[in-house]
PDB file of C-alpha atoms in Angstrom:
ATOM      1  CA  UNK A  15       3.600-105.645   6.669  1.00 49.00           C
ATOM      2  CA  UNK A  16       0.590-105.782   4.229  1.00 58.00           C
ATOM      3  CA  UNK A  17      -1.204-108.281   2.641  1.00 65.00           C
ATOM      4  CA  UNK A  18       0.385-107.545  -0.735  1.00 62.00           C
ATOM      5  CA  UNK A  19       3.688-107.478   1.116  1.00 59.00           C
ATOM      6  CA  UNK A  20       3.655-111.069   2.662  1.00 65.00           C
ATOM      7  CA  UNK A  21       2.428-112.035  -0.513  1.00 55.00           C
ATOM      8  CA  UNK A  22       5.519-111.262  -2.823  1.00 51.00           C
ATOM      9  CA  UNK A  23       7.901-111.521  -0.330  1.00 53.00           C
ATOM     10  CA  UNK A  24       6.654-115.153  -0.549  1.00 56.00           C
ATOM     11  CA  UNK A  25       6.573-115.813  -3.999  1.00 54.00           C
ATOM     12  CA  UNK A  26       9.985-114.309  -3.958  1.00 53.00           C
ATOM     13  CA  UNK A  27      11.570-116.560  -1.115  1.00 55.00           C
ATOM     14  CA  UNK A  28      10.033-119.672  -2.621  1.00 59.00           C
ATOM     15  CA  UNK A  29      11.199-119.414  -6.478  1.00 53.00           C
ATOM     16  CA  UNK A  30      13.910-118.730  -8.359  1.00 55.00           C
ATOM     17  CA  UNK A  31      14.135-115.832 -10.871  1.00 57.00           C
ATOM     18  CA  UNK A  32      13.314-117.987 -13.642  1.00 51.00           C
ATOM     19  CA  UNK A  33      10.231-119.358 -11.806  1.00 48.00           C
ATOM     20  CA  UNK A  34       7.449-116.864 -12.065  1.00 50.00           C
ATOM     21  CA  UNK A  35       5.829-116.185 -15.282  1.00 50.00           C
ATOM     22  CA  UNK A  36       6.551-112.522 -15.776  1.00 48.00           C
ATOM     23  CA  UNK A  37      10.128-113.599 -15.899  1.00 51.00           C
ATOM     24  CA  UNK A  38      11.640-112.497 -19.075  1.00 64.00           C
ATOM     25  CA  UNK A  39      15.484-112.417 -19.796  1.00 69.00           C
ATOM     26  CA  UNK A  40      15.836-109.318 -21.784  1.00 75.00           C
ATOM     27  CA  UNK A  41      13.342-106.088 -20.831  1.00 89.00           C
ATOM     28  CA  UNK A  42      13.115-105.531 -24.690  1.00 92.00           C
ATOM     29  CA  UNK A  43      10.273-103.610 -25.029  1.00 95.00           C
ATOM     30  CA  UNK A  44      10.206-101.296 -22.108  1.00 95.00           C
ATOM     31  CA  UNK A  45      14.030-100.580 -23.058  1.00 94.00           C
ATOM     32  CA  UNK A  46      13.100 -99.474 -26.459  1.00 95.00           C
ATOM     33  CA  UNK A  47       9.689 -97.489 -24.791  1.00 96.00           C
ATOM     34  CA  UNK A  48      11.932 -95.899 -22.012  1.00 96.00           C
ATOM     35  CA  UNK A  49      14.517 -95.043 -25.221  1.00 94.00           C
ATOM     36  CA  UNK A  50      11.632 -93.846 -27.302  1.00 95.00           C
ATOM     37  CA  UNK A  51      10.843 -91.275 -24.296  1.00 94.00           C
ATOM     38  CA  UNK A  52      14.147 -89.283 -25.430  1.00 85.00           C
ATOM     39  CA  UNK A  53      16.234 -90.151 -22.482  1.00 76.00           C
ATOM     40  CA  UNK A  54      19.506 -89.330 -21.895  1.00 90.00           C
ATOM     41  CA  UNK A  55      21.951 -90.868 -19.379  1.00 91.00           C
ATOM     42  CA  UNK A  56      21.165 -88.312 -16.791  1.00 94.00           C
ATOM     43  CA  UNK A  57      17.221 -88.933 -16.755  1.00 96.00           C
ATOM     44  CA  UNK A  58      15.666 -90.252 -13.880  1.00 97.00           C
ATOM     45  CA  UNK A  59      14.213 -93.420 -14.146  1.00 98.00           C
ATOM     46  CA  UNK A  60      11.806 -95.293 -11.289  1.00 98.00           C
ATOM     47  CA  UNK A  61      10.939 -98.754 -12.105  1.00 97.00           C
ATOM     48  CA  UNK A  62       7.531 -99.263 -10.079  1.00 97.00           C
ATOM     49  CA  UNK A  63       7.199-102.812  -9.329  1.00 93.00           C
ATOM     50  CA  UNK A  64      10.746-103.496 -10.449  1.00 91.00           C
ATOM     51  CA  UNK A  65      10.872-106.918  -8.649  1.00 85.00           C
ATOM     52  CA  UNK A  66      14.024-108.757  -9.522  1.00 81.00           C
ATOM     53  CA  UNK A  67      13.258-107.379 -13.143  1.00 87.00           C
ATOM     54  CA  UNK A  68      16.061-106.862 -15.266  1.00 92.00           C
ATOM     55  CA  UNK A  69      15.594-104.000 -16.292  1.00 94.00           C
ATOM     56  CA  UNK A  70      17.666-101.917 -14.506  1.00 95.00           C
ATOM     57  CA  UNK A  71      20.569-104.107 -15.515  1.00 94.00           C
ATOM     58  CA  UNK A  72      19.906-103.370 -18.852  1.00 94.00           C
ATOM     59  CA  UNK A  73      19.152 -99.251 -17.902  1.00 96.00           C
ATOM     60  CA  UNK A  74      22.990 -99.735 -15.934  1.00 96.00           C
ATOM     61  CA  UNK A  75      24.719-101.275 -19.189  1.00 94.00           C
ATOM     62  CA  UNK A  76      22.823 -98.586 -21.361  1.00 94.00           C
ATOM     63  CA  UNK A  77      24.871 -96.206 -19.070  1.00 95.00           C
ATOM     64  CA  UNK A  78      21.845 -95.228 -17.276  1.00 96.00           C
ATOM     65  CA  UNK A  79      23.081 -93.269 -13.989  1.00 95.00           C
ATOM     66  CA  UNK A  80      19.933 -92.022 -11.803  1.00 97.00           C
ATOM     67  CA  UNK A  81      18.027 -95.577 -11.469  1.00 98.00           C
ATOM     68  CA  UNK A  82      15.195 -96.174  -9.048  1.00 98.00           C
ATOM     69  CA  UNK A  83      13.341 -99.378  -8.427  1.00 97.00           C
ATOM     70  CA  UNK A  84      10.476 -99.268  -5.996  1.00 96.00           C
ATOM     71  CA  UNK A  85       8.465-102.922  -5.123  1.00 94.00           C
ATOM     72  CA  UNK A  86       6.591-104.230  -2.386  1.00 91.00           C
ATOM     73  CA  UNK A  87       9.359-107.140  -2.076  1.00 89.00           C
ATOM     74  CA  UNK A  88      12.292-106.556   0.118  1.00 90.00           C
ATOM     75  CA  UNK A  89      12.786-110.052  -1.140  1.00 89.00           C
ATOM     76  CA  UNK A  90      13.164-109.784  -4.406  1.00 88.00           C
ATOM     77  CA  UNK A  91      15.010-106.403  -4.363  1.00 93.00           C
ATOM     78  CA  UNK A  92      17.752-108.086  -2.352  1.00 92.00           C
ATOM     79  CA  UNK A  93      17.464-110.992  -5.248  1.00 90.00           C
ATOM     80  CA  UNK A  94      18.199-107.923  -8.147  1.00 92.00           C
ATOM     81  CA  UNK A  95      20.997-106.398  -5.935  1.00 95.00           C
ATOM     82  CA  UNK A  96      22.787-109.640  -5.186  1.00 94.00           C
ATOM     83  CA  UNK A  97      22.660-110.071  -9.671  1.00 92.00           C
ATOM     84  CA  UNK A  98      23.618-106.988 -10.115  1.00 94.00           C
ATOM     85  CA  UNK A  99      26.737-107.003  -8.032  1.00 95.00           C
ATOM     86  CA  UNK A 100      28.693-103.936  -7.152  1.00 95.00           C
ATOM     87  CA  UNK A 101      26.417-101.865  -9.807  1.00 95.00           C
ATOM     88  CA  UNK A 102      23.477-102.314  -7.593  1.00 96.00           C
ATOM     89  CA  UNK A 103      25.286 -99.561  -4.897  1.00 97.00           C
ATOM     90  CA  UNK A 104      24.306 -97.018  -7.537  1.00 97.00           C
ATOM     91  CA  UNK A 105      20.844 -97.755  -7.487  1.00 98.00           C
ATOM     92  CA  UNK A 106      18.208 -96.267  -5.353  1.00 98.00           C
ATOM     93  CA  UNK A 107      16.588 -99.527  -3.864  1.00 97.00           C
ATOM     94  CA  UNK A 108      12.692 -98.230  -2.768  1.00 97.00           C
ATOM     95  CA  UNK A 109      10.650-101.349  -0.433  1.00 95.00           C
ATOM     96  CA  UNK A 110       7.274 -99.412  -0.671  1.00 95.00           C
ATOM     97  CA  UNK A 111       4.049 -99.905  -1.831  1.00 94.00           C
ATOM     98  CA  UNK A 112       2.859 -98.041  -4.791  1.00 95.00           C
ATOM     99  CA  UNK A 113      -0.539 -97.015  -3.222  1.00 95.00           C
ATOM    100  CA  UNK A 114       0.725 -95.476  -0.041  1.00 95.00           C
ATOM    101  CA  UNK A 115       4.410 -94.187  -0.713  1.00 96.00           C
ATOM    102  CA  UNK A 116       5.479 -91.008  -0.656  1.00 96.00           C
ATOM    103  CA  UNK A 117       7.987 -89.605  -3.238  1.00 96.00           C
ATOM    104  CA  UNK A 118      11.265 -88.098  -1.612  1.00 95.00           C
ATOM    105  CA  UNK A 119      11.871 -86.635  -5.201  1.00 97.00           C
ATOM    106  CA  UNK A 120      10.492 -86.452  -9.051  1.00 98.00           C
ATOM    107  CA  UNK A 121      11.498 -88.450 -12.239  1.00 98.00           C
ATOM    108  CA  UNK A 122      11.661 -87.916 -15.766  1.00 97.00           C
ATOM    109  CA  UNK A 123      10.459 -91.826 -16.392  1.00 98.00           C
ATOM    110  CA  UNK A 124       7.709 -93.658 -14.744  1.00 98.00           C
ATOM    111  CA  UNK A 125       8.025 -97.515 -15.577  1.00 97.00           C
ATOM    112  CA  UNK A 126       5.571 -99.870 -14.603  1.00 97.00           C
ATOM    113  CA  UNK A 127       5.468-103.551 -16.364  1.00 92.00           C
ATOM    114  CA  UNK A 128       2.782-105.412 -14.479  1.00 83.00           C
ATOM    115  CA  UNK A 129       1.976-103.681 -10.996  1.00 91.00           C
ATOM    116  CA  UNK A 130      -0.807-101.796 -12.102  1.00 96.00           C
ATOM    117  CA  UNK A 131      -2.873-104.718 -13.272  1.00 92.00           C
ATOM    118  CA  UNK A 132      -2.708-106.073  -9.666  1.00 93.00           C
ATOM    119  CA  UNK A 133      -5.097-103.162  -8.397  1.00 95.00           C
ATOM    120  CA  UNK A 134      -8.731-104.503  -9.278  1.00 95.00           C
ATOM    121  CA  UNK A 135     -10.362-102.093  -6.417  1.00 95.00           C
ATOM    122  CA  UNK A 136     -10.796 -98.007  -7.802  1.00 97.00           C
ATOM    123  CA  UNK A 137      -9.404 -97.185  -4.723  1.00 97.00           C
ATOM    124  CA  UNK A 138      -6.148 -98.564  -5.158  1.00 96.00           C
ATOM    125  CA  UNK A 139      -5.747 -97.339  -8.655  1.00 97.00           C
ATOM    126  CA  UNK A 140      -6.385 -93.935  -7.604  1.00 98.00           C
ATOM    127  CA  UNK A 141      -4.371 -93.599  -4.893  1.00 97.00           C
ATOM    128  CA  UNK A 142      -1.494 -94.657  -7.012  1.00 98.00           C
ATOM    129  CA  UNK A 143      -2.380 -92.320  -9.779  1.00 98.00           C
ATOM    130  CA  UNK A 144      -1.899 -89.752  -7.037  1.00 98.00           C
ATOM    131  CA  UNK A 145       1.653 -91.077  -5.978  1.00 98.00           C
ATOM    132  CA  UNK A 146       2.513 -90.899  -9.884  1.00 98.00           C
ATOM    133  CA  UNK A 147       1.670 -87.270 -10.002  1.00 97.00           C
ATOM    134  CA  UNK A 148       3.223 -86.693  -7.107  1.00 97.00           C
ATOM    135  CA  UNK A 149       6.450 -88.188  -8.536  1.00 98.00           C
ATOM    136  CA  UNK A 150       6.450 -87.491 -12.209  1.00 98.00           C
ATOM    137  CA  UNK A 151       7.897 -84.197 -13.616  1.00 97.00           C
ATOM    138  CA  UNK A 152       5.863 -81.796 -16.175  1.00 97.00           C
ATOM    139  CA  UNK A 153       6.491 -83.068 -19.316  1.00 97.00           C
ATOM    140  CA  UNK A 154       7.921 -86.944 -17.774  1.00 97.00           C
ATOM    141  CA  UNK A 155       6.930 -90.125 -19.812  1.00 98.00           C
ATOM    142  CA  UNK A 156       4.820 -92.704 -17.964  1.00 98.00           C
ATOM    143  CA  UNK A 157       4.959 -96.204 -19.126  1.00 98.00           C
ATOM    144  CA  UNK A 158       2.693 -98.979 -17.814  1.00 98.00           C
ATOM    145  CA  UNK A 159       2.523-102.564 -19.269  1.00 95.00           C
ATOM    146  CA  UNK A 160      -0.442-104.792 -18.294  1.00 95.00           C
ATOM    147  CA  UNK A 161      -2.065-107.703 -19.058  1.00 92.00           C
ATOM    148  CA  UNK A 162      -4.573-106.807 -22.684  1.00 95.00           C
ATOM    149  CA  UNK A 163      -7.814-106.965 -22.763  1.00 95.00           C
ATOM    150  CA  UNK A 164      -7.244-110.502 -23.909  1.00 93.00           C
ATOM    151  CA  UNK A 165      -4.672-111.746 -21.477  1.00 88.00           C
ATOM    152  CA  UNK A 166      -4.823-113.729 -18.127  1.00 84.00           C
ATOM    153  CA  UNK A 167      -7.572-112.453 -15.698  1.00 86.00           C
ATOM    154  CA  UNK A 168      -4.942-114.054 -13.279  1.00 84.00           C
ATOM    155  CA  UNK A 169      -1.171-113.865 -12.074  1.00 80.00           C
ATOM    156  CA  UNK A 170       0.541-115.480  -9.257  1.00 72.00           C
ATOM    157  CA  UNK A 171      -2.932-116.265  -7.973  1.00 79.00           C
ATOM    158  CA  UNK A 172      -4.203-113.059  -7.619  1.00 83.00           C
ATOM    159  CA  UNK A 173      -7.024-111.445 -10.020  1.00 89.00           C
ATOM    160  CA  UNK A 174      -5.786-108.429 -12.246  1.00 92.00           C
ATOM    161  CA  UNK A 175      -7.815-105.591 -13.994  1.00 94.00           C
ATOM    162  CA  UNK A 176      -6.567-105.875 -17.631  1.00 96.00           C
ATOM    163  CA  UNK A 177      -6.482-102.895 -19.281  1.00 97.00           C
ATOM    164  CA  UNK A 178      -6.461-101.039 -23.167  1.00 97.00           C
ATOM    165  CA  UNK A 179      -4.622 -98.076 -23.275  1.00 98.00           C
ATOM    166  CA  UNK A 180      -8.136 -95.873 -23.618  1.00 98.00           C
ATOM    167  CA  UNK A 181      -9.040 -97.609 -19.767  1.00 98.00           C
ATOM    168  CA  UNK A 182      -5.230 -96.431 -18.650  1.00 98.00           C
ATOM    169  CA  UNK A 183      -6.081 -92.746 -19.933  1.00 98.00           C
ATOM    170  CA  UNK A 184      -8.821 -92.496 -18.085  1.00 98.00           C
ATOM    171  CA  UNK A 185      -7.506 -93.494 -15.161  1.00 98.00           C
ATOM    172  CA  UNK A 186      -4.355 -91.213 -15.167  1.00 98.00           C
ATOM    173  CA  UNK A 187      -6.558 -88.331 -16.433  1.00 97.00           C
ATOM    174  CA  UNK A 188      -6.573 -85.793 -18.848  1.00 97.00           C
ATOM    175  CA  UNK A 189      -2.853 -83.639 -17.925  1.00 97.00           C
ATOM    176  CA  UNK A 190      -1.562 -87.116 -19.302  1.00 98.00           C
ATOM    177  CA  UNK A 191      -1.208 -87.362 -23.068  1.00 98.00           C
ATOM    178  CA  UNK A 192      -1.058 -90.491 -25.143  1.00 98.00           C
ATOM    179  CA  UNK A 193       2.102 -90.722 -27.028  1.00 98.00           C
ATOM    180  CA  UNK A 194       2.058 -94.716 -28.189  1.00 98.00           C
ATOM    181  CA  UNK A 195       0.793 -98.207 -27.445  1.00 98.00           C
ATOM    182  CA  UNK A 196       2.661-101.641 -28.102  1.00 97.00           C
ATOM    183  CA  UNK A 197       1.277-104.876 -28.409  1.00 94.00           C
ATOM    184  CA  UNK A 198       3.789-107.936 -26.763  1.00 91.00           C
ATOM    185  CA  UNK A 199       3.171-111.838 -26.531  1.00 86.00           C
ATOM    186  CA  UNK A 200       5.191-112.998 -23.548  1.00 70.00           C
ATOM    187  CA  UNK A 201       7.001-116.190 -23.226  1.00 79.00           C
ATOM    188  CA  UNK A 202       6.717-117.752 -20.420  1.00 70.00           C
ATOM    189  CA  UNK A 203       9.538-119.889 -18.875  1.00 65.00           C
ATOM    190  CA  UNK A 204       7.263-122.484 -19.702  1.00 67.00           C
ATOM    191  CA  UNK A 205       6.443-121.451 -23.093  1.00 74.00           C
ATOM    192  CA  UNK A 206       2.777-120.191 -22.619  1.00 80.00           C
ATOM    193  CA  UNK A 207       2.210-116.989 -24.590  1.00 84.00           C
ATOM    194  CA  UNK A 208       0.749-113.977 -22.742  1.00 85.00           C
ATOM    195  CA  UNK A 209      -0.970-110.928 -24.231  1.00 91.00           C
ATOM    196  CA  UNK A 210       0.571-107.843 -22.860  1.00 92.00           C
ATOM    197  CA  UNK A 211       0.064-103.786 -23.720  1.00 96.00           C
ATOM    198  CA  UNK A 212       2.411-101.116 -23.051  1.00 96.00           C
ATOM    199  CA  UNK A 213       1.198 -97.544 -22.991  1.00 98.00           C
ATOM    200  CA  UNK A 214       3.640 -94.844 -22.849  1.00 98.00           C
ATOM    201  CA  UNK A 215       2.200 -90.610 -21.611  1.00 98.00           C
ATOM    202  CA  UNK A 216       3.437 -87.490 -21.299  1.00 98.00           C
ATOM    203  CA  UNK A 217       2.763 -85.121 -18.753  1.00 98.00           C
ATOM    204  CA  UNK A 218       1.735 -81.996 -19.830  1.00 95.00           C
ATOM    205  CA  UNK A 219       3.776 -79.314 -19.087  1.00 84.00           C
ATOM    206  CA  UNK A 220       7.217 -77.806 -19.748  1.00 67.00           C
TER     207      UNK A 220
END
């Protein structure tokens, strides 16, 4: 088990869902993002970094029927499943690590809201940019939320590498194009305001 590993899988023992800060109770923005992509019900969707995020329960009620979450957590996978109920038997439950995973398969919708920012080293970045070519189809949607360029420069204890969405196209390269950028202030569960960006790409191509 890695470093990162031990590290959410303790976070994710020791607190509750509503106990870390990138809790939030409805996925609003990456729905809409993920909806703005032109996705039908058949699309495949991989949440990267999914956690006990719910957004796949929100991508299951929107009807939603090739779902993928991937995190580093076995701990906080079982924590989505065990929310999610009988639904979560539909789901493609992934315990990998973004940098060194190997797709089985390709999706039409990359979704990232907050693993990315956790990969301060070059080396880490660009290893997972290579998994995310590997994985996304010509002419997929990438989405990645991170911490602004004004947000925290930590989370959970850990350093991130904010980001713009000019830093994130340079890092995924020119065979992505930009399609749009959002601004979001999250809420905390204890009411501290944090300054996210979602970025949302196309792959070029059919």
């Amino acid at each position: 088990m890695s470093d990162r590993s031990t590290h959410w899988d303790h976070v994710y023992a020791t607190k509750g869902e509503a106990e870390v800060s990138w809790h939030q109770d409805s996925p609003a923005t990456s729905l809409a993002m993920i909806r703005a992509a032109g996705s039908d019900r058949d699309t495949a969707i991989i949440d990267v970094g999914g956690g006990a995020s719910r957004l796949v329960d929100a991508l299951l009620q929107d009807g939603y029927r090739d779902i993928a979450v991937l995190d580093l957590s076995a701990n906080a996978l079982e924590a989505a499943k065990k929310r999610i109920g009988q639904a979560a038997s539909t789901v493609d439950w992934i315990v990998a690590d973004a940098t060194t995973w190997r797709p089985a398969r390709t999706y039409d919708v990359w979704h990232d809201r907050a693993a990315f920012h956790f990969l301060t080293d070059p080396r880490d970045r660009a290893a997972y940019v290579q998994r995310l070519r590997s994985a996304v189809k010509p002419g997929g949607h990438v989405i990645i939320a991170t911490f602004a360029p004004d947000g925290p420069e930590k989370c959970s204890g850990l350093p991130v590498q904010r980001h713009d969405s000019a830093s994130l196209a340079a890092e995924l390269g020119p065979e992505f194009e930009l399609i749009e950028t959002r601004s979001e202030t999250h809420h905390t569960p204890w009411d501290s305001t944090q300054a996210f960006q979602f970025s949302r790409f196309r792959r070029r191509g059919s």
